[in-house]
């Protein structure tokens, strides 16, 4: 989300969206609200007792009353802080859970699915900041208004003239909240955008340090990192300037309150219309009113500043989810694509694709890079939804099938082998719901020629795998993922370049494993491996998002020039290693 769109969406709609869907700990908030109101009422009594002491009343009743009010005020303040801290912590935890669950249900085609660094910032920084300010507003502003009203009533009971300085303070802080609030909102949006850009920059570079060093690009990347940090520094400096102005503004009006209390009190005492004790009470009361108004306006300013954060949160909360309900998958049959079209934004990737994948047979999809082959597999897996046309399984539109049930029928080996940190065992069993013995795990490792590699590890199956599988070679990761899919009893196998990261010996082993272990299942392979292509029962040739031919190897060599060219180019590469 760019800065302009974030600012545009940073409206109060996002604030209320967070209230509705963020699973706020309302019980604790309500308790904190009640305690805060009680604390405000006690604060007024505390100011009365303090005023009596300042006026020179040192009677035992006044002293005991002051001590009790001090103790009660401290107790209720402490309770309020404890309860609101619990409310905030619990609400942030709930919000993060909601956001994470929402992210898990986002369609792969949604723009947010590919913005990992921005989503990381949303779930961590945005969730904490926005929920903190939301709860401050929910409890703090009503409590402050309640206190000011009670204080005005108490001041009026002493003298209606005391309402003048109170009423003068109100518009001052209203204007302050409006002006500083808008300025703070715009600045926080810029800071937030700069943080997101810096986070994305750092995460991408940290994953590719070897690439940077291999191309001697350290100086270039150092300059780019410095520039990203400089932009954030510039915005933070501006935000610091605003906060400094707020501090000066605060100090000014603290002094103004003291001056007003002195002027009003001394003039009224001289005129004989006010007792010294009443003036002392007002002298204590007015700064408290000032602090409450300042606190309320500060909460408003913070809430306005948090709208940029809540905008990203509400965008995720309101994003559409994958359609998961539907019919159970009662039977497995042919997979048919009928006039399927798909686009990435404005770019047309597939154009009216139609062909059938026979059940229990091997289908190879071939074509030049960028022709739409991997997109076809993603559509079959239901990562994406066709713009036009339908895909059916045994005559049923796959979009109408229950999503989890449907995906359980598919094993998918993607070109970019996904893997989490953990142990080899955990990597093998990821997504496997039924129990597997060590013998079963070792058996599939033997089939993909990974058994000896695992046995050489310090703890065998229990050996640790680094983040993103970095402690394994690309070929080892590929074989481990293929072994994982072999453990799934899925009747449909999708393979996207399953041998691309393997050497010739490993390719041969995996090739045999695919042909024999998955025999009798529906296999759809996107590949440039001539052995996998030649063994396919059907070959579909894709060019520029369209099917140009389909058939078996010998037929296509005779009647499809594109296929013949692909085969000749691949054979040349395998013979001469180019």
Steps between C-alpha positions, in 0.01 A plus 500: 500500500656828396509817705221671312256211527589449868424865575176479305387191690617633837147611588291425803346210309817303569477594869148359528598195294760424765236538772265262319743227394806534724363287789569764763498374860179690573458356849832639620436826314166542680662431838780745421246759393303471827819517709617805303171680563529422871860618494388832347239552770755418771747743340253784559470411867878473517529854357253627765703352783822630346341846473396491863858424605638776277250740661645411843235256629706240692218351704507122560193451281669678210827311549331161524280584202803604297682177588200284409439686175868471409494125567174453306623711211825301477310170533248578226771641272702183547197277440414699188851458362503126575158435345572711190837332454326162508233629262764633261717186512204267450350716225832516311532122528145454371556745214821328394319166502219643288748655254706181476192286443379748240836487323479120490163528324596762244486386138847466348388745231437777754769774486564476875603134472825598330587790734667297773698786661193728508287225652771431760495869597119497514481199733777624731539881507160610367304265727675625816493870411143517374350293784684706762361826365152358444471390862640833620224677308225264615582547868713814531295757308159425662668490842668837439171658386323356807768647728484844337119509536523406869779753550291774334206418729728512805659829386158654435391404854778723629459780245355512150793723402723192534328359191661769283857360503366143464292598197799689358714185516249281315518669154878532534539122522230433240691712247823337615352154443370585153814667366764276660282195436496557124870577492581195712286277276678606183843467659425156646382377159833610352695341786300180465562489126873560551517223763323260262740588218805458725370167637436371150839618379686337790312168490556465125873584521561277802365202307730576208832594664687243291356650181611848607854381571520290183430808289718732712197718568578576863563871439182538294292325765665700779395820324147368444473397866631837614242677282214287639618573856537871415136525389383347826736729694358806323142405589596421860672839528182671387297293747748596776453866407124463541545330838736778611237756405246305702728508806549877468126545453440294814747697710347826381148407604617353829636847576183667370289288736707604801478867397122482446448330837711764676335796324145375546558395859687809621254741339201323651662477844571873493141565401382285790302264277722195559637328805872402497407134540282511186780671310744229612257231378471671163879549483538120526197423278582711194836330417326162535236612250779621271676163528179310421424716196858465383481124551174474303631711213824300503302177471310650209827599332637148550179348365526717188862398463402133530249519213777417256569182696133407532458555124735212421337286767147568373613435141610153610195440719263593217688311229304213337579148617539182301169325440535186711150351519350285231428142401707210625729341243308173448700367209819554306483526124637695207607860551358716222584861418237672289575844348711600802648850495705672768683830543749647745367854518493627143723222369314215330678175592255233381257546212204261456692185597313173444626143546435191713736330746405128507465334838785267595717615207813713469457843341800721422459873437783652297582838352741790526545690827218745561249311289267436798590142596544554876189719504301202373611293798413785738152517349452124539620527863250789546763751601340719234152521352457519121380831358295303250417135442485209745717216622321178590591181686287201406252744348476719813613863491798508738391846620188334647692231691592524868849651491683294766348176372601590146858597587540181706457314172802681352874476566680807362878528453566862412805631317592720795529228764336624819650396833498622859766476767475196728618142463521276194216297649281809538577605142397156373181488706384859437131481407489121555213417735541125546776326698817400315767267635872565467520209255245670273690828515834335425340301217388810309840660563661198332265534203615859437867422575507708818541219753880513521501881529264484798692215662815711491331777699581507876150398615362340185129573464515722808775724361420869484422673171590870483252775415369467141691171477827693463706216653398272210603529137240590238495139379456365854209735563340392172534132582373553855186672370440221246544244779246692710244483222563126465375459856162650405244258356382766255352369173607813308865607474606844376871533425657831399849432364559217752855427380618855424732529804649149469815366339475231231537209743240640739270581207509136395417382853214744546376429148469128582335579834240724336416246231475201732390642838226716349399237245122487454445853630416807294835676444522850352858610440638832386846400383786535255631150587484297178463173689192621686363647178560184294336277764184714519171357374412849381708808424340846492700770321438857624612815321410856601224375727331282240497127425665453160504120498455189712572134449780251565871551443532334158188669362605848609847458352335453161230766510602774748797716403510673841519167683766372264703814558465467880617138488797580277608791722474290815686206344780737399525633855517151651765379256726804510413630847394847381 
